[in-house]
XYZ file of C-alpha atoms in Angstrom:
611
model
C 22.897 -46.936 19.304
C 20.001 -49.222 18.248
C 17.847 -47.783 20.160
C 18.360 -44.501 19.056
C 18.442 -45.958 14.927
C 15.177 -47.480 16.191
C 13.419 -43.975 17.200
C 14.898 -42.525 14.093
C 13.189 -44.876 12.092
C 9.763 -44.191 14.176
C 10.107 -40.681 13.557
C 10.693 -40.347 10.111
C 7.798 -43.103 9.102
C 5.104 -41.946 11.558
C 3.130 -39.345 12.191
C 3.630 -38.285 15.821
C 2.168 -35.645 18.424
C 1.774 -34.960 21.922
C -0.746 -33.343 23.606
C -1.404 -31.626 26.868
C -4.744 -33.022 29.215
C -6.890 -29.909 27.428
C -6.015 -31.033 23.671
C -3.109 -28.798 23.013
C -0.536 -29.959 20.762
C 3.341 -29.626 22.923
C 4.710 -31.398 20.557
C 5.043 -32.820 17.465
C 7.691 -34.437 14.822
C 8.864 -32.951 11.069
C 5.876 -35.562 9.500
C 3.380 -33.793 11.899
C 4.472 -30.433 10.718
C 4.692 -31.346 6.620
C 1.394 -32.747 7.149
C -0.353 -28.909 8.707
C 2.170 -27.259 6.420
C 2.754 -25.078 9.404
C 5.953 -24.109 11.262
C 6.834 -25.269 14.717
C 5.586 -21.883 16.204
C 2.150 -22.235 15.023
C 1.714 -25.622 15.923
C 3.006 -25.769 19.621
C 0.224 -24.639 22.110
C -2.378 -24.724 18.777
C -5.461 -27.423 19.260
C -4.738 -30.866 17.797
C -6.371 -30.582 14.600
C -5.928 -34.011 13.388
C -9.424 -34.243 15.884
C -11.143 -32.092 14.202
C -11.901 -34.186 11.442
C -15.125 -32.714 9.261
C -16.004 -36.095 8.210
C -16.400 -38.107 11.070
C -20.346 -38.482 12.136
C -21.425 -37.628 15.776
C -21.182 -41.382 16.278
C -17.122 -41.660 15.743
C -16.781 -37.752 17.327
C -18.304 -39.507 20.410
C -16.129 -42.780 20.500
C -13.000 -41.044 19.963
C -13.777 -38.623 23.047
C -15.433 -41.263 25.073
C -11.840 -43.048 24.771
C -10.018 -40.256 25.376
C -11.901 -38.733 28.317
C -12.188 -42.070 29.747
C -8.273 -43.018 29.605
C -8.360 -45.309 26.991
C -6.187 -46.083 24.062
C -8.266 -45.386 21.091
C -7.165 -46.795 17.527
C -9.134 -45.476 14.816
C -9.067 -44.106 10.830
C -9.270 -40.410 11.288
C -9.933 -37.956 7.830
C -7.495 -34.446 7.496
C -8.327 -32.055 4.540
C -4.653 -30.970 4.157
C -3.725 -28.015 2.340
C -4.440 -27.296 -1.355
C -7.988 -29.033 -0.774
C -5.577 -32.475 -0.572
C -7.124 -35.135 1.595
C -5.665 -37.729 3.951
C -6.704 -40.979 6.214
C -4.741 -41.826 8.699
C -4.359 -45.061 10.350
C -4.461 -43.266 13.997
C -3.900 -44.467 17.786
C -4.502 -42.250 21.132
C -2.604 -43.360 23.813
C -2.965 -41.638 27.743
C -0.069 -41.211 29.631
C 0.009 -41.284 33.259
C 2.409 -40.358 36.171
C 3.085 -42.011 39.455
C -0.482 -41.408 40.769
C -2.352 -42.810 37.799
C -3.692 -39.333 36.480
C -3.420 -38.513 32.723
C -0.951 -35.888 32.251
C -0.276 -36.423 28.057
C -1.903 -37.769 25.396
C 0.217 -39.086 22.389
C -1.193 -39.547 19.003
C 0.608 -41.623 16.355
C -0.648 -41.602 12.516
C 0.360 -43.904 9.576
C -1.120 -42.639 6.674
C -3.165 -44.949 4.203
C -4.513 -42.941 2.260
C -3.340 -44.596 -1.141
C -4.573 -48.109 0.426
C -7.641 -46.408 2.159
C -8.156 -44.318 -1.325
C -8.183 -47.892 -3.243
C -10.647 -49.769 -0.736
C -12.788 -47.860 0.111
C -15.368 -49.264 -1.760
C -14.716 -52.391 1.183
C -14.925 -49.696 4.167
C -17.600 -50.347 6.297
C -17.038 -47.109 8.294
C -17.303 -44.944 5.052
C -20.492 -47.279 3.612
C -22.160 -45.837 7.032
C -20.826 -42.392 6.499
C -22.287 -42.651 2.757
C -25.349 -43.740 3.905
C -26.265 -41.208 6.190
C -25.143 -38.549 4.064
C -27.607 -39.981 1.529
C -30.487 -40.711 3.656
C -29.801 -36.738 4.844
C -30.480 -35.727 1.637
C -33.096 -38.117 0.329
C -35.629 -38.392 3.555
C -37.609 -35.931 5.788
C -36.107 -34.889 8.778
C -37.955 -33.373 12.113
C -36.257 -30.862 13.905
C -36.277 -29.196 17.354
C -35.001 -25.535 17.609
C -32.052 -26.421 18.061
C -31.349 -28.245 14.523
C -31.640 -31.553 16.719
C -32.742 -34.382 14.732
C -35.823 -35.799 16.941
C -37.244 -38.197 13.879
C -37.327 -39.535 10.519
C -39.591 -40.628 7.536
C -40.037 -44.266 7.685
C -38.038 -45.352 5.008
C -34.996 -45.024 6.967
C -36.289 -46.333 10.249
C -35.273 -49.786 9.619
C -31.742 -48.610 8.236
C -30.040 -46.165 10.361
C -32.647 -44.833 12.777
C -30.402 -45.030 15.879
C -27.365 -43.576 14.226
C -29.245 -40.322 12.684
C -31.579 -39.634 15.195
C -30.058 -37.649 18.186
C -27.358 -35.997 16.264
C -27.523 -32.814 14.755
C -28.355 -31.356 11.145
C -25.291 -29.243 11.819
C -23.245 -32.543 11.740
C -23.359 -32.647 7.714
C -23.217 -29.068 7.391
C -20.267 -26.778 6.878
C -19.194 -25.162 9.745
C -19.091 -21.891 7.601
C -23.017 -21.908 7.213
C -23.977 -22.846 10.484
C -24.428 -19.014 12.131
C -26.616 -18.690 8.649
C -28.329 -21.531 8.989
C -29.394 -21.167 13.074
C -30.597 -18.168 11.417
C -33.313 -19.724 9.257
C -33.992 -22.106 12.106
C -34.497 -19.388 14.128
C -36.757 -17.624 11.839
C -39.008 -21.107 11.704
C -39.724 -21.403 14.914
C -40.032 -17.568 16.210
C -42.203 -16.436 13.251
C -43.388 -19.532 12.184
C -42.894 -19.115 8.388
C -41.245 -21.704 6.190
C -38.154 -21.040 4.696
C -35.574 -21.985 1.876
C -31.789 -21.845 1.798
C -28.921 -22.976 0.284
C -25.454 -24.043 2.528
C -22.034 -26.090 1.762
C -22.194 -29.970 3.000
C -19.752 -32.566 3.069
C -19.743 -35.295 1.160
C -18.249 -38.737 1.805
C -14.914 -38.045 -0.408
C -14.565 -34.886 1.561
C -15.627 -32.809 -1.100
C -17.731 -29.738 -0.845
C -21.791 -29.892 -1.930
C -24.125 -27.599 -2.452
C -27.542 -28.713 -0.546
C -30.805 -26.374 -1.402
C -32.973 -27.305 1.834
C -36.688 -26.233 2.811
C -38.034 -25.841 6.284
C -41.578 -25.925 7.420
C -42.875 -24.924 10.427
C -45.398 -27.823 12.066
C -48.277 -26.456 14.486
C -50.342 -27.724 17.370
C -53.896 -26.490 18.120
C -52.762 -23.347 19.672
C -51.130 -22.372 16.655
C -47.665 -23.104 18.281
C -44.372 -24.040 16.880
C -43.871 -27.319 17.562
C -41.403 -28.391 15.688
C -40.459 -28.261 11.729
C -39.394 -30.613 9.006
C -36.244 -30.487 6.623
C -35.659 -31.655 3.142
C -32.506 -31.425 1.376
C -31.572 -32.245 -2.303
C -28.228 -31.300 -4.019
C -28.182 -28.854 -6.148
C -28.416 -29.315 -10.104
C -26.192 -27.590 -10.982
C -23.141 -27.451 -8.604
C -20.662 -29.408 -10.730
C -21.303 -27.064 -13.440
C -21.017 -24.604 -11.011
C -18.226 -25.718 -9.369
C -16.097 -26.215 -12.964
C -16.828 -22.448 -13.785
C -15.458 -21.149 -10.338
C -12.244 -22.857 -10.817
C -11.880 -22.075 -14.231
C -12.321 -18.536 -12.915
C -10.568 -18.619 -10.127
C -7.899 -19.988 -12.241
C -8.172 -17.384 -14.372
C -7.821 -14.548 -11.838
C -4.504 -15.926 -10.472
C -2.812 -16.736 -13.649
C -3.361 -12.471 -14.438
C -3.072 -11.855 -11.109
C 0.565 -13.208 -11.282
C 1.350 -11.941 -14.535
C 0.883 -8.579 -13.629
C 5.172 -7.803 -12.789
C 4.962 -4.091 -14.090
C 3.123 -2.923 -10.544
C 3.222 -4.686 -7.161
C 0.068 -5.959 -6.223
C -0.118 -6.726 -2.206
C -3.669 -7.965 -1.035
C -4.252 -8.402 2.712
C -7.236 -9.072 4.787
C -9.276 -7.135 7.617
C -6.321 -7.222 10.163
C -4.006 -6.250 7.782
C -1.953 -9.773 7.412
C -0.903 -10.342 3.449
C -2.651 -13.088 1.844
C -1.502 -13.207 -1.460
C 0.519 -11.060 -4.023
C 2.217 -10.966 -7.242
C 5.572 -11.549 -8.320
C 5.899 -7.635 -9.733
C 5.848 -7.732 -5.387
C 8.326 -10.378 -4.901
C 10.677 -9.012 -7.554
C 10.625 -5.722 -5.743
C 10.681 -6.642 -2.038
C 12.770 -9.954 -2.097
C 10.456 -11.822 -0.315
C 9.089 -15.484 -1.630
C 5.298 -15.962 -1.401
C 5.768 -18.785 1.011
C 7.868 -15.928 3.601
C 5.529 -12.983 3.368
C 1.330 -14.747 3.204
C 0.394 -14.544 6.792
C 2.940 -11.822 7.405
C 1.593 -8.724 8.553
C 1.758 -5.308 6.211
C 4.549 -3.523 8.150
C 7.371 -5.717 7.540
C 6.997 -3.862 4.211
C 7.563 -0.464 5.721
C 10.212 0.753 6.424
C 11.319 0.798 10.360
C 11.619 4.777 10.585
C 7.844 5.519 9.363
C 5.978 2.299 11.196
C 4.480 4.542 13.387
C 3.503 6.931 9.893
C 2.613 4.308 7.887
C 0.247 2.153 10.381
C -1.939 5.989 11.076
C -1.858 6.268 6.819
C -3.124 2.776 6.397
C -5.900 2.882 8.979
C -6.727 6.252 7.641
C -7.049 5.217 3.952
C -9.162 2.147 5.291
C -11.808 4.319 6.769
C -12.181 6.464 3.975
C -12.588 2.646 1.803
C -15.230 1.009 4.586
C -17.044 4.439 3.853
C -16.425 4.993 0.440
C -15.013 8.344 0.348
C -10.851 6.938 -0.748
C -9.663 8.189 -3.971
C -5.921 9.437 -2.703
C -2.514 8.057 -3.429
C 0.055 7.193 -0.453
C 3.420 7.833 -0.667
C 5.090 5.512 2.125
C 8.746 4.376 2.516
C 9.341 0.710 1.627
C 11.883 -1.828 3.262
C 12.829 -5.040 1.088
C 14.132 -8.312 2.668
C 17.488 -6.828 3.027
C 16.900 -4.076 4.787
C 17.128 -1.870 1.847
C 14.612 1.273 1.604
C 12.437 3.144 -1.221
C 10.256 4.818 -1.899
C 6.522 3.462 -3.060
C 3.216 5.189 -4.129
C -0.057 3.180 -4.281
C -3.882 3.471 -4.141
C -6.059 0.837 -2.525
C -9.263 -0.213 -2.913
C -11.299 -2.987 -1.632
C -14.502 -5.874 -1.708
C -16.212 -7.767 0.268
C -16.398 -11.805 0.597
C -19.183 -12.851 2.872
C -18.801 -11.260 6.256
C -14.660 -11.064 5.139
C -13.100 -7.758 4.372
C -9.844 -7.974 1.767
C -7.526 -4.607 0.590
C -5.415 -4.402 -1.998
C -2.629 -2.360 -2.703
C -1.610 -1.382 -6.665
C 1.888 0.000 -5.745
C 4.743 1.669 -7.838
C 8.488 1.922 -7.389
C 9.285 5.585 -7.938
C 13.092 5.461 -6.821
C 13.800 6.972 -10.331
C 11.185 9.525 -10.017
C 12.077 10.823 -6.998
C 15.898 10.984 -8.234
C 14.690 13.014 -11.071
C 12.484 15.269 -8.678
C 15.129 15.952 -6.455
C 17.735 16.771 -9.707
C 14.965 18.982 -10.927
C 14.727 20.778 -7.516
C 18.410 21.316 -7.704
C 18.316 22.722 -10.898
C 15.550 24.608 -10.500
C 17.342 26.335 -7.364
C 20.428 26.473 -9.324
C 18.535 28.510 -11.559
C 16.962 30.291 -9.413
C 20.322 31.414 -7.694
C 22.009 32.634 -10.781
C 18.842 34.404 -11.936
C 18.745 36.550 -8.541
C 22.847 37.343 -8.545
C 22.484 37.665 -12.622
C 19.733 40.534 -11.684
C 21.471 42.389 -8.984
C 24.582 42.217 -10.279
C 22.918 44.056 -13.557
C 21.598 46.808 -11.578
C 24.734 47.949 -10.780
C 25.990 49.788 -14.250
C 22.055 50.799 -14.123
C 22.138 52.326 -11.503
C 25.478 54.257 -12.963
C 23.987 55.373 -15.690
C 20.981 57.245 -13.928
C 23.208 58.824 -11.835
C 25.155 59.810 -14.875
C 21.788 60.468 -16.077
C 20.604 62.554 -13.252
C 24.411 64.393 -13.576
C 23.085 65.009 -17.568
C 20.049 66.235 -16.438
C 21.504 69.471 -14.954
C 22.949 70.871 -18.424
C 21.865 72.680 -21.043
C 20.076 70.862 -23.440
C 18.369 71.634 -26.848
C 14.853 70.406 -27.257
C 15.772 67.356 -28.758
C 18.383 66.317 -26.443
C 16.070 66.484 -23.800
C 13.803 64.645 -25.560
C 16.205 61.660 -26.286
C 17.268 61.939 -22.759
C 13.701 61.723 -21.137
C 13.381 58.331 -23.477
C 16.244 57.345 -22.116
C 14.862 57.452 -18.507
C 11.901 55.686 -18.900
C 13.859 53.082 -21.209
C 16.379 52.547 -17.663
C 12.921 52.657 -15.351
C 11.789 49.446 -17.342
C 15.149 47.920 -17.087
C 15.105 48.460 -12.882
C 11.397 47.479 -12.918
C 12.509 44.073 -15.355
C 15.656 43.308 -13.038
C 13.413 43.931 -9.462
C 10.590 41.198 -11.036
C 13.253 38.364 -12.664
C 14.957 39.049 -8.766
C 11.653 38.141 -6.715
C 10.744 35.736 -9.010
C 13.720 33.752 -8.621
C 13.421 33.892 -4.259
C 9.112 33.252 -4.261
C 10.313 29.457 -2.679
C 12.588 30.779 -0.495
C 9.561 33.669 0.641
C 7.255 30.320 1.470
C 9.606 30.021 4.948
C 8.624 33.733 6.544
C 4.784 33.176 7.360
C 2.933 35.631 9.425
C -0.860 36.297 9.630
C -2.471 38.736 6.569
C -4.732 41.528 7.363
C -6.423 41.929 3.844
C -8.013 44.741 4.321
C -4.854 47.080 5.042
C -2.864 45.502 2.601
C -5.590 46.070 -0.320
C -5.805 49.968 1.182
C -1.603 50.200 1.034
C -1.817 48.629 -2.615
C -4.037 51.220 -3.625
C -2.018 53.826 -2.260
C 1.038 52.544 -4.230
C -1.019 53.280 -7.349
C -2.579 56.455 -6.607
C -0.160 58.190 -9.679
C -0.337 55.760 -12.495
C -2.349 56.876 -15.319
C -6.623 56.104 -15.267
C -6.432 55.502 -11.264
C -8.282 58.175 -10.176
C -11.031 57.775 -12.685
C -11.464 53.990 -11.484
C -14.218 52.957 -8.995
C -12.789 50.582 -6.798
C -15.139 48.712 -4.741
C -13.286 46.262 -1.955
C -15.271 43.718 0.388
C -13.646 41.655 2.275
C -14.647 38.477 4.561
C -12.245 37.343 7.233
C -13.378 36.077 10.423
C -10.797 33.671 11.045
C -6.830 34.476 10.453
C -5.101 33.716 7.789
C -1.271 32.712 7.357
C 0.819 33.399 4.390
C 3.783 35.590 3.275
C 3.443 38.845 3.464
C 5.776 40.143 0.286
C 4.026 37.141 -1.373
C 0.757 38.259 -1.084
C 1.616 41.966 -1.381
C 2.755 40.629 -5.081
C -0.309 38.857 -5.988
C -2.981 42.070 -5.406
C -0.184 44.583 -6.629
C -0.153 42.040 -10.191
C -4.045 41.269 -10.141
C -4.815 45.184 -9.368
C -2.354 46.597 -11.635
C -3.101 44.422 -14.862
C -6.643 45.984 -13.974
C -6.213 49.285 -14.015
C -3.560 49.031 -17.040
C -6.633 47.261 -19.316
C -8.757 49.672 -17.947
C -11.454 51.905 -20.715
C -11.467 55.319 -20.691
C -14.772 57.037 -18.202
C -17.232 58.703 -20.720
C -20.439 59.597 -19.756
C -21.926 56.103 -20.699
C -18.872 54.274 -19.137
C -17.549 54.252 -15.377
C -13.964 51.894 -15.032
C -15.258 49.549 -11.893
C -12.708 46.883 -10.232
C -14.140 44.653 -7.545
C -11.738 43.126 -5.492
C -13.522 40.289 -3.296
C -11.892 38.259 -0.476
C -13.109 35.700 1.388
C -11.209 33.692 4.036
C -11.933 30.477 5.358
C -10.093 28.149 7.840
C -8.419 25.980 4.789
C -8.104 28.521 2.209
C -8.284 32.680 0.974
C -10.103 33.268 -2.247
C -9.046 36.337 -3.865
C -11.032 37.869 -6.590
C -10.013 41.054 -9.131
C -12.651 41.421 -11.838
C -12.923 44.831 -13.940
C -15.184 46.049 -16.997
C -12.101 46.825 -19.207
C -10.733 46.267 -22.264
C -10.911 41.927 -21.681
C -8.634 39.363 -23.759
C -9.520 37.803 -26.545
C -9.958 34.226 -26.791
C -6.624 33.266 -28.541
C -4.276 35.062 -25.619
C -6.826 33.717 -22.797
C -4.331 30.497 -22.288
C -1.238 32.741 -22.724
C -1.806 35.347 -19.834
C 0.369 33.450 -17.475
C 3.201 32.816 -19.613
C 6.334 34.477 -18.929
C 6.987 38.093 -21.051
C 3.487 37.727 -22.827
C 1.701 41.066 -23.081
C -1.679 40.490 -24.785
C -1.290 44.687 -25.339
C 1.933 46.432 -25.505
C 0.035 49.565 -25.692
C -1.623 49.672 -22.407
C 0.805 47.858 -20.273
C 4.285 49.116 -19.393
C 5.674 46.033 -17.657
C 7.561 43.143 -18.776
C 4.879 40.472 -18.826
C 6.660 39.038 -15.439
C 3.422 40.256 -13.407
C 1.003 37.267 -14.020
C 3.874 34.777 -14.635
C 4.631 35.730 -10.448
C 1.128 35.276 -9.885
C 0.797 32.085 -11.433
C 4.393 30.978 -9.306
C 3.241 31.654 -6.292
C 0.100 29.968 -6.775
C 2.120 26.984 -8.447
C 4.365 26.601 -5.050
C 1.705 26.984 -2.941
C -0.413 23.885 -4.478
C -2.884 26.610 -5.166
C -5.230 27.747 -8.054
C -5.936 30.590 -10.771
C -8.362 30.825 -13.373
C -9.051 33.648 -15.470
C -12.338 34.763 -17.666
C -12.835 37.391 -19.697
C -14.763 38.696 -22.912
C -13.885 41.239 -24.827
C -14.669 44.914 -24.285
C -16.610 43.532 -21.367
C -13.798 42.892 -18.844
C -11.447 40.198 -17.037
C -11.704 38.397 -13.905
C -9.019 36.736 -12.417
C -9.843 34.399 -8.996
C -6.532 33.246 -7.200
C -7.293 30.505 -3.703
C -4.369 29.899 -1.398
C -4.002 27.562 1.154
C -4.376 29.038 4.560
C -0.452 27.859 6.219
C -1.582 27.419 9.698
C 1.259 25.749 11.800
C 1.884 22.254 10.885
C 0.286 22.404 6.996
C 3.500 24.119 5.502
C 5.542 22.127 3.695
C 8.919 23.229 3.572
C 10.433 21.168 0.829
């Protein structure tokens, strides 16, 4: 029982790890843990970290490894940068363990940490008096170089000092690891093309504390004009507290509007797509805290059924970001914490940090709007349905009364009863003609399911044919040119609607021929592998400027007098080009004619949407 209160106690005061013969950690206690801020699974089989110290000089680097390599307990102060840029010392001792045949099989490491004392006295440290010194000499003295960024000499005001400490390590020592691929870089350029050079890198400081270093490199030569070496000089730079102050009062800045952005969800994630921050318009709507979801990867926002969907969307929007093409919104299905799906639409866009590559993803919670769309499409088919039964069901006493018309027809009549009855003819022609448009305009969605390839040419020729007996048609020149060399999928009864429309409402606004006027309609098609382009121009009457915006509104008839119809022609164009996510646009000037070009999407297998 004492025993076990006696490892207890060991455990919860001291820092403790154990580590394999090659450095990885197999295991380590809760204090380990709080102190990387890291779960167990991203600790176990991980490097120990606690010797990778940025602070300690090639000097201590070489001790502690001499120790360890040599099966030797080392006890030493070792320096951690923690989390949240939070530093620690740690009273530290390395101990080998051995089996049965004296070989090292674990190493255990065991921390106390001082850093309140060590914070206090450090003033009284020998250990960080040599660390300051050398920093400072690094700074304030000439340094000679090989290729290599070895330090080979030093000015002479620092032989006497630390001569034998700074010579033989390495100018990468004081340098941020961050710079050094930069940095071999200039070295590089030195001693290849010996030119001088200036740069600027991050260096470490004795409190741990970032620096910013400006340093100069010279090239020195022998008689054959070789390289031989080159000298360093580095200063700090002016200006880095300032500096330093403004990028955490911006930084600052950015997260404090970063986070109070709750409206939208804002997800940001880095090159491999694992999320690295977001705000709490993200957390509200997902249910996941900041501390669950940074380092998670993006899927465990999608939803399970459309990983697969979702992952080829993502990597698809990226490409068209790295090569600056993106401007498209992605509809995806979400997943929150508790399984729960809905729907989400965003836009991402991106920047560069260094060589580092972040997204970020401005999304919306439509659940309501997609509610509403799918009430609409109900209505809209509800609509739809009682329009079509509301028409056929009125053709019925229509068609009564022309056969009681027809039955009328065969008796006597006076003059004017024949007149009244002939009135009466054409008046139930324009009711049949009203109740067969308001019937296919009510089914054009349910037409978009029946696809089958269009051969423009013979349906332009059968159109024409259709309108060989209306009034004007024989004194208009039509000329028809078509271009298809690839096919081209659509309804047929759809399409059959849109020329019979476009080439009717021509000939209907058609001018008179004279002998300085000739009616002309072009009708131009051109087919392409994504789209048709259809166009119907004439030299007719045109529309005035004040109807142009009205043309496709349903009953609108910019002239009764010329057009028979119900004004349903134009409003069927304009649906089918609606439910096709197609266009129509219309010019025209008056007395000079109208043109009307209508582009469909060609509905190859796979690109119809059936919705």
């Amino acid at each position: 029982m004492q025993d076990n209160m006696l490892l207890n106690s060991f455990e919860n005061h001291f820092i403790v790890s154990i580590s394999d013969t090659q450095g990885n950690i197999v295991y380590s206690n809760d204090n380990f843990l709080k102190l990387l801020n890291k779960p167990i699974n991203q600790s176990v089989g991980q490097a120990q970290e606690l010797l990778k110290s940025l602070l300690q000089t090639k000097e201590l680097f070489c001790q502690v490894w001499r120790a360890i390599l040599a099966g030797e307990k080392w006890r030493g102060i070792l320096f951690y940068k923690g989390n949240g840029n939070k530093n620690h010392w740690l009273d530290t001792t390395i101990s080998p363990i051995k089996n049965e045949n004296g070989h090292i099989v674990r190493y255990v490491t065991i921390s106390n940490d001082i850093t309140n004392y060590y914070c206090k006295e450090t003033h009284n440290n020998t250990i960080y008096c040599k660390e300051k010194k050398l920093i400072e000499n690094f700074t304030k003295e000439v340094l000679y170089i090989n290729r290599y960024g070895k330090i080979i000499n030093t000015s002479e005001n620092i032989l006497n000092n630390t001569y034998n400490s700074i010579v033989g390590s390495n100018i990468y020592d004081f340098i941020h690891p961050a710079n050094h691929g930069y940095i071999k870089e200039q070295v590089d350029k030195v001693f290849d093309k010996g030119k001088k050079c200036k740069y600027q890198s991050v260096g470490l400081s004795p409190k741990g504390n970032q620096t910013l270093y400006v340093s100069k490199i010279k090239p020195v030569f022998n008689l054959d004009n070789e390289v031989i070496y080159a000298t360093l000089k580095s200063k700090k730079h002016r200006n880095n507290i300032n500096a330093n102050n403004k990028l955490k009062a911006i930084e600052t800045k950015y997260s404090n509007i970063f986070q109070s952005i709750n409206v939208g969800i804002l997800v940001v994630a880095n090159s491999v797509g694992n999320i690295i921050e977001w705000n709490k318009g993200a957390e509200l709507a997902f249910g996941y805290s900041s501390s669950e979801i940074i380092g998670e990867p993006l899927t465990i926002l999608m939803s399970k059924k459309q990983v697969d969907v979702g992952i080829k969307e993502l990597l698809k929007a990226k490409n068209k970001l790295d090569n600056n093409t993106y401007d498209d919104t992605i509809e995806m299905l979400g997943q929150r914490k508790n399984g729960e799906e809905f729907p989400v639409e965003f836009v991402m866009s991106h920047w560069r940090n260094g060589k580092e590559k972040f997204y970020c993803a401005f999304m919306l919670d439509i659940s309501k709007r997609k509610k509403l769309e799918e009430k609409l499409k109900k209505t809209t088919k509800d609509l739809e349905l009682f329009l079509y039964r509301s028409a056929h069901e009125l053709k019925a006493p229509l068609t009564s009364a022309e056969g009681l018309l027809l039955l009328l027809k065969e008796e006597k009549q006076s003059k004017r009863v024949s007149l009244l009855i002939n009135m009466l003819d054409e008046t139930l022609e324009k009711g049949r003609l009203l109740l067969d448009d308001l019937a296919f305009a009510s089914i054009i969605s349910e037409k978009r399911r029946s696809i089958t390839v269009i051969d423009f040419k013979s349906k332009i020729n059968t159109t024409l044919e259709t309108f060989k007996g209306i009034k004007n048609f024989d004194a208009i020149k039509f000329q028809v040119q078509v271009e298809q060399k690839t096919d081209f999928y659509f309804n047929q009864e759809l399409m059959d609607s849109v020329f019979q429309n476009l080439i009717h409402n021509a000939i209907c606004f058609s001018k008179s021929k004279t002998n300085n006027h000739t009616p002309i309609t072009k009708i131009k098609v051109k087919v392409s592998e994504k789209h048709v382009s259809v166009i119907v121009a004439d030299n007719g009457l045109g529309i005035s400027n004040e109807f142009i915006d009205k043309v496709f509104d349903l009953y609108f008839k910019a002239n009764s007098i010329n057009s028979n119809g119900a004004g349903l022609g134009l409003y069927i164009v304009k649906r089918i080009v609606d439910d096709f996510n197609g266009h129509v646009t219309v010019t025209s000037k008056i007395n000079k004619g109208t043109s009307f070009e209508v582009i469909l999407p060609n509905l190859k297998e796979g690109e119809l949407n059936n919705d």
